[in-house]
PDB file of C-alpha atoms in Angstrom:
ATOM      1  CA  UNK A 200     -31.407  -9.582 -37.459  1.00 43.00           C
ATOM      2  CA  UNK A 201     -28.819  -7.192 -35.907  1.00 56.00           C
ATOM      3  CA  UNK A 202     -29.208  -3.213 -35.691  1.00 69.00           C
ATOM      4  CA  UNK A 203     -26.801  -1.491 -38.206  1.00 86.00           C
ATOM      5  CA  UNK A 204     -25.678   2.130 -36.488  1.00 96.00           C
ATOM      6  CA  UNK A 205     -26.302   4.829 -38.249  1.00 96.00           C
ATOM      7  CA  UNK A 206     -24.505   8.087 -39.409  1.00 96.00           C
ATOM      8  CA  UNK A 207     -26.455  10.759 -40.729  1.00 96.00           C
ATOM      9  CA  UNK A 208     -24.706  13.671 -42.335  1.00 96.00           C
ATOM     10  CA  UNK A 209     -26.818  16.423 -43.061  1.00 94.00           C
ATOM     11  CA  UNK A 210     -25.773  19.978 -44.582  1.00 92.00           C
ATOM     12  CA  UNK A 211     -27.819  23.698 -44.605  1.00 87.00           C
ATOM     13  CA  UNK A 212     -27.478  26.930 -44.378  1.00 78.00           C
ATOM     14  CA  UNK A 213     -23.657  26.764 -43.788  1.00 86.00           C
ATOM     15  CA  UNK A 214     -24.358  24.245 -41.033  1.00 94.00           C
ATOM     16  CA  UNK A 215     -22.762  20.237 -41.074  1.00 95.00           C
ATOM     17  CA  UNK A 216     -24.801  18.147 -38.642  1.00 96.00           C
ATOM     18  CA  UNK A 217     -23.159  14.747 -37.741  1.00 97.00           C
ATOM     19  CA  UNK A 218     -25.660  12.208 -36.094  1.00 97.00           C
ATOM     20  CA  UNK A 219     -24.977   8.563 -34.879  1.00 97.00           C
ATOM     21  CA  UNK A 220     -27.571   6.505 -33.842  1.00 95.00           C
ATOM     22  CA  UNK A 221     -27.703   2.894 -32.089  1.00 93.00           C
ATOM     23  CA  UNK A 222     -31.017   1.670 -30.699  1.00 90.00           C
ATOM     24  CA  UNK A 223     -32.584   4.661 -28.909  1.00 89.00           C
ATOM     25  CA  UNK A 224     -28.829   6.307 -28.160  1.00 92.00           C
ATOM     26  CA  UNK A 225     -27.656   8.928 -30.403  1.00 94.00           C
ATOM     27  CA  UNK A 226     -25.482  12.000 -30.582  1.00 96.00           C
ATOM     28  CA  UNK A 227     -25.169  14.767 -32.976  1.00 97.00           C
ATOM     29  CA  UNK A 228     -22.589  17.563 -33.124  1.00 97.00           C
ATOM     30  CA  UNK A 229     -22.129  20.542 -35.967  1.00 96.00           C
ATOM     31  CA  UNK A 230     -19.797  22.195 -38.061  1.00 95.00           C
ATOM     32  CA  UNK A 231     -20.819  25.959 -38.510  1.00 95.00           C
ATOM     33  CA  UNK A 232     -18.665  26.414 -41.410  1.00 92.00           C
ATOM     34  CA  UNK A 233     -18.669  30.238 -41.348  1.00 90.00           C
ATOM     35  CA  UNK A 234     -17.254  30.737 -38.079  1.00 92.00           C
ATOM     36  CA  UNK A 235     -14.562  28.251 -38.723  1.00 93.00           C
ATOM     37  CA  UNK A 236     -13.626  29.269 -42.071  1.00 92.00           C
ATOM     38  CA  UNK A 237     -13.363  32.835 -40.714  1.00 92.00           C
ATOM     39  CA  UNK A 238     -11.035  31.376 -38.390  1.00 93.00           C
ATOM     40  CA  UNK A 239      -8.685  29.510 -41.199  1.00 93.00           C
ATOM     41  CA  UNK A 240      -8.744  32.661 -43.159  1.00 91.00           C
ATOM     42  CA  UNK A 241      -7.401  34.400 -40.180  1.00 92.00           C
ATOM     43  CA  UNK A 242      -4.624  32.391 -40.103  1.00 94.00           C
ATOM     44  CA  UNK A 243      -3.924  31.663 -43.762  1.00 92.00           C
ATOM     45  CA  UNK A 244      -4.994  27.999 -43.437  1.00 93.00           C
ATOM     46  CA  UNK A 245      -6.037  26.098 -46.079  1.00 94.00           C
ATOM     47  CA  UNK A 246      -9.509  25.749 -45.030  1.00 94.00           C
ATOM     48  CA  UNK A 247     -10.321  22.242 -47.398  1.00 94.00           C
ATOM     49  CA  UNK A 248      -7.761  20.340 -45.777  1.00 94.00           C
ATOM     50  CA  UNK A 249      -8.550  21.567 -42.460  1.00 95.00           C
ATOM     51  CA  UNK A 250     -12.463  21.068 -43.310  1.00 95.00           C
ATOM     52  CA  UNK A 251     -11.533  17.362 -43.639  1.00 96.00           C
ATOM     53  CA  UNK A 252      -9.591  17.110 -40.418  1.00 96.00           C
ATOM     54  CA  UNK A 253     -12.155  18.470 -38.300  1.00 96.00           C
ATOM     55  CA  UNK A 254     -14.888  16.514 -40.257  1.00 96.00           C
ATOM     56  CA  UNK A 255     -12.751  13.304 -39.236  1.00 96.00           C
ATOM     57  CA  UNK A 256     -12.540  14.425 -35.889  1.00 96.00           C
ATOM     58  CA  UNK A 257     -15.729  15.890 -35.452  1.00 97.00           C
ATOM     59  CA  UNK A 258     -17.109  12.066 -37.063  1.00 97.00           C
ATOM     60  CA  UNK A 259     -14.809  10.039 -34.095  1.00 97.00           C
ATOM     61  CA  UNK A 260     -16.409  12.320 -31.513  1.00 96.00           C
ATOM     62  CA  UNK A 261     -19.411  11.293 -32.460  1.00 97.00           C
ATOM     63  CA  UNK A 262     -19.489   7.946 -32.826  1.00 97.00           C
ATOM     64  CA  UNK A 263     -17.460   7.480 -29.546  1.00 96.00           C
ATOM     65  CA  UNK A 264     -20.124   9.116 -27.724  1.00 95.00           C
ATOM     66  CA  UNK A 265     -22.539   6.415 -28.608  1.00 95.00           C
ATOM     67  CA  UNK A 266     -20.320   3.717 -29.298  1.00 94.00           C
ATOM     68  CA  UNK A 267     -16.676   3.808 -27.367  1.00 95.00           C
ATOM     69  CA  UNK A 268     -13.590   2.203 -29.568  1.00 95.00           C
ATOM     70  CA  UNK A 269     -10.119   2.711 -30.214  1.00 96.00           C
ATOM     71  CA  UNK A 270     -10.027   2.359 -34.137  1.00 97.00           C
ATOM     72  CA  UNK A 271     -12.344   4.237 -36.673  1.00 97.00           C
ATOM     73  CA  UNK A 272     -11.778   3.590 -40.134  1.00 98.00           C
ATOM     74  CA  UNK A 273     -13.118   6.017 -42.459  1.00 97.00           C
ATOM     75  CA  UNK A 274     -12.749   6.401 -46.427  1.00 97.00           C
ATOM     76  CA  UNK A 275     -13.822   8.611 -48.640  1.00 96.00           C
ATOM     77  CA  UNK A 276     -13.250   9.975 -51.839  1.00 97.00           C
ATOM     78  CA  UNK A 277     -12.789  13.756 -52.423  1.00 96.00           C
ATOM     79  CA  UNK A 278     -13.386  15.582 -55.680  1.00 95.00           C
ATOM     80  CA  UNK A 279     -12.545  19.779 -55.329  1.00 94.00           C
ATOM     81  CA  UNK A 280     -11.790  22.517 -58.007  1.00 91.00           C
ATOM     82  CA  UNK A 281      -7.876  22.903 -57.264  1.00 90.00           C
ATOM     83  CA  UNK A 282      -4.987  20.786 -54.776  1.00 90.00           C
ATOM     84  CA  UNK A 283      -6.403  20.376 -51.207  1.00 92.00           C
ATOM     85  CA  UNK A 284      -4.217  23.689 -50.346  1.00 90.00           C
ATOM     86  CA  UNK A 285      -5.887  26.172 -53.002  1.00 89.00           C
ATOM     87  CA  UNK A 286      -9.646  24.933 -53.386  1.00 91.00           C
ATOM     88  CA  UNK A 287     -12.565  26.528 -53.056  1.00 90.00           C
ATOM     89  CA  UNK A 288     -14.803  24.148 -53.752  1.00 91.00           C
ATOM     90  CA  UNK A 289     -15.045  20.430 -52.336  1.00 94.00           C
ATOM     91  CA  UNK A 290     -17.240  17.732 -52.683  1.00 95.00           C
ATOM     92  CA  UNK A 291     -16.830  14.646 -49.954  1.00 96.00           C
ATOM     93  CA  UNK A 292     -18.417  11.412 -51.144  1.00 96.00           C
ATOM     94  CA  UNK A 293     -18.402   9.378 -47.645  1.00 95.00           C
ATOM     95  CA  UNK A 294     -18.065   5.795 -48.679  1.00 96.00           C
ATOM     96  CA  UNK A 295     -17.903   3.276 -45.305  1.00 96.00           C
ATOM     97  CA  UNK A 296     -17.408   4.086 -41.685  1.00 97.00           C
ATOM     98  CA  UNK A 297     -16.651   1.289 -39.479  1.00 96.00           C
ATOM     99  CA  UNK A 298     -15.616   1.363 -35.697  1.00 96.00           C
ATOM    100  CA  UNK A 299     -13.780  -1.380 -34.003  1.00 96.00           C
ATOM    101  CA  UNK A 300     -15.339  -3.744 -36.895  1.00 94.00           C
ATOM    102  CA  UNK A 301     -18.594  -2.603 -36.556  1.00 95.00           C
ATOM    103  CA  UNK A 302     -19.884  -1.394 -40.113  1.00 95.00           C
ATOM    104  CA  UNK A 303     -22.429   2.107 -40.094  1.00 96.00           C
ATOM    105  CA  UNK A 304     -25.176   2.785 -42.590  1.00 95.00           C
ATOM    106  CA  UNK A 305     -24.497   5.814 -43.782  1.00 95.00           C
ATOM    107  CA  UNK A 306     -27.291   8.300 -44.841  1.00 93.00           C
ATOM    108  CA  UNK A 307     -26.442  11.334 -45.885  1.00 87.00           C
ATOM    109  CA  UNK A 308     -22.964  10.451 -47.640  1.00 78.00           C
ATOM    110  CA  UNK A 309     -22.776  13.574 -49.991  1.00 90.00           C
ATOM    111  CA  UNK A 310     -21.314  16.853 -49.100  1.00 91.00           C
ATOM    112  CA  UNK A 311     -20.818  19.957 -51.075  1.00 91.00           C
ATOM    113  CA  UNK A 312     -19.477  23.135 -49.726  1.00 91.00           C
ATOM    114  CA  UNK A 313     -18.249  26.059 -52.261  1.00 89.00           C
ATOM    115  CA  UNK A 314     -16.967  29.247 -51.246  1.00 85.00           C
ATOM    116  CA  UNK A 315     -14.050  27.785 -48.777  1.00 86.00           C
ATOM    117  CA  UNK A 316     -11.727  30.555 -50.118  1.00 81.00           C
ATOM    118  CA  UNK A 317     -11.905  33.558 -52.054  1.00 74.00           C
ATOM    119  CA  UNK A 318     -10.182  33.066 -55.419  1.00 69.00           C
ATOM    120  CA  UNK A 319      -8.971  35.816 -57.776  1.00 67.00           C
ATOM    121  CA  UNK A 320      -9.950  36.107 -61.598  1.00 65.00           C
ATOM    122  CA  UNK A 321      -7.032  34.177 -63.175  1.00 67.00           C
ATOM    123  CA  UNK A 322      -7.811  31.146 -60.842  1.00 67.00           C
ATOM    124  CA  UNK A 323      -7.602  28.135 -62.994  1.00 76.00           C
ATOM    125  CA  UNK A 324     -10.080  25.333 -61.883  1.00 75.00           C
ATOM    126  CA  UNK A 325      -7.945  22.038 -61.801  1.00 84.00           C
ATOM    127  CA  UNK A 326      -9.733  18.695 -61.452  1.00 90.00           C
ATOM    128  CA  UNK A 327      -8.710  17.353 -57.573  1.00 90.00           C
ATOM    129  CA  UNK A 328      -9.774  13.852 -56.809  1.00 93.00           C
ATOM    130  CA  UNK A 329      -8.396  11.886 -53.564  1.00 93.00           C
ATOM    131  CA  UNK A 330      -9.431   8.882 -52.308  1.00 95.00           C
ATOM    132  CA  UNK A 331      -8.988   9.111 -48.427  1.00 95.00           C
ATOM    133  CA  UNK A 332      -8.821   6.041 -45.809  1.00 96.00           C
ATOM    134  CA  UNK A 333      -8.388   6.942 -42.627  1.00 93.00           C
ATOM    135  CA  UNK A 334      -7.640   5.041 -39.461  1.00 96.00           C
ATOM    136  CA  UNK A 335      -7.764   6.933 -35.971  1.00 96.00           C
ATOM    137  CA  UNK A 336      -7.078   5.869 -33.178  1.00 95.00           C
ATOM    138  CA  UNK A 337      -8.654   6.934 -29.638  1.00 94.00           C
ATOM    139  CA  UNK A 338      -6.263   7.213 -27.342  1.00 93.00           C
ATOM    140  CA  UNK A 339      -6.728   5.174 -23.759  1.00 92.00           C
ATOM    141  CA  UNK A 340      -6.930   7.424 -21.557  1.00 93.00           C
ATOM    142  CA  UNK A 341      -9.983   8.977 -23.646  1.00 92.00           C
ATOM    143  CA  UNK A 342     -11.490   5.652 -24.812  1.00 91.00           C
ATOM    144  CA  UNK A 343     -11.629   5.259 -20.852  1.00 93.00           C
ATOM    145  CA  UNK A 344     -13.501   8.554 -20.399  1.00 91.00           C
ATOM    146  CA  UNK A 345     -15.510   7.802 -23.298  1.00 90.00           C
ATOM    147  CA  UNK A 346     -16.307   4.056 -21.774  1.00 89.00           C
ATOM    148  CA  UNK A 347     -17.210   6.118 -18.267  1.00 90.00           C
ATOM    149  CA  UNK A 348     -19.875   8.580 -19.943  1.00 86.00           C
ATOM    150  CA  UNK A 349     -20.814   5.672 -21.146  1.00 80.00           C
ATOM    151  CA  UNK A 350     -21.917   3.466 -18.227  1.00 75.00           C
TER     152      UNK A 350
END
């Protein structure tokens, strides 16, 4: 019987924890939401849409430090309280993970982070629901770096 990898996303105290885990190898990295969304604010960014670019990056990071590849594939489905642009409130319902073919068990799959922006008394809550799959690619010269750490 083969060894599934495993992600584990974990969320507290304004803290996202992404582990991957093959055999005895593993490597974790975190999100501390309130310095970043500080930062987006700062900038007028809108900080769901850039929540879910640095959780996909923050996810290939991760994995690549266990397992090197060139193509992650990554969907999941996204339900929030306005458009990507004006929410405040997101869930993120992680539904597979697979790198170079190779499928993860995911533990851990639901996120849900409120408070992303500060929204006024008229704000209307809309219903948001996206359905994301993502494919990213690691470029050469990094898959080579990653392959190097690796060995």
């Amino acid at each position: 019987m083969a060894v599934s990898p495993v992600l584990l996303i974990k969320v507290s105290d304004s803290v996202v924890s992404v582990r991957a885990r093959l055999y005895d190898d593993f490597a974790e990295h975190e999100i501390i939401i309130n310095s970043v969304i500080t930062y987006w604010w700062a900038n007028n960014l809108p900080p769901a849409k850039k929540f879910l670019e640095l959780f996909d990056s923050v996810i290939k990071r991760t994995i690549n430090e266990i397992m090197p590849h060139k193509i992650l594939n990554l969907k999941y489905n996204v339900n929030a309280n306005q458009t990507l642009d004006d929410a405040s409130e997101i869930e993120i319902e992680l539904c597979s993970v697979e790198a170079d073919g190779v499928g993860f068990k995911i533990e851990g799959d639901h996120i849900s982070l409120k408070g992303l922006r500060n929204v006024s008394d008229d704000f209307e809550s809309k219903e948001f629901s996206l359905t994301f799959n993502q494919s990213i690619e690691t470029p050469d010269m990094v898959l080579k770096k990653y392959q190097e750490m690796k060995n």
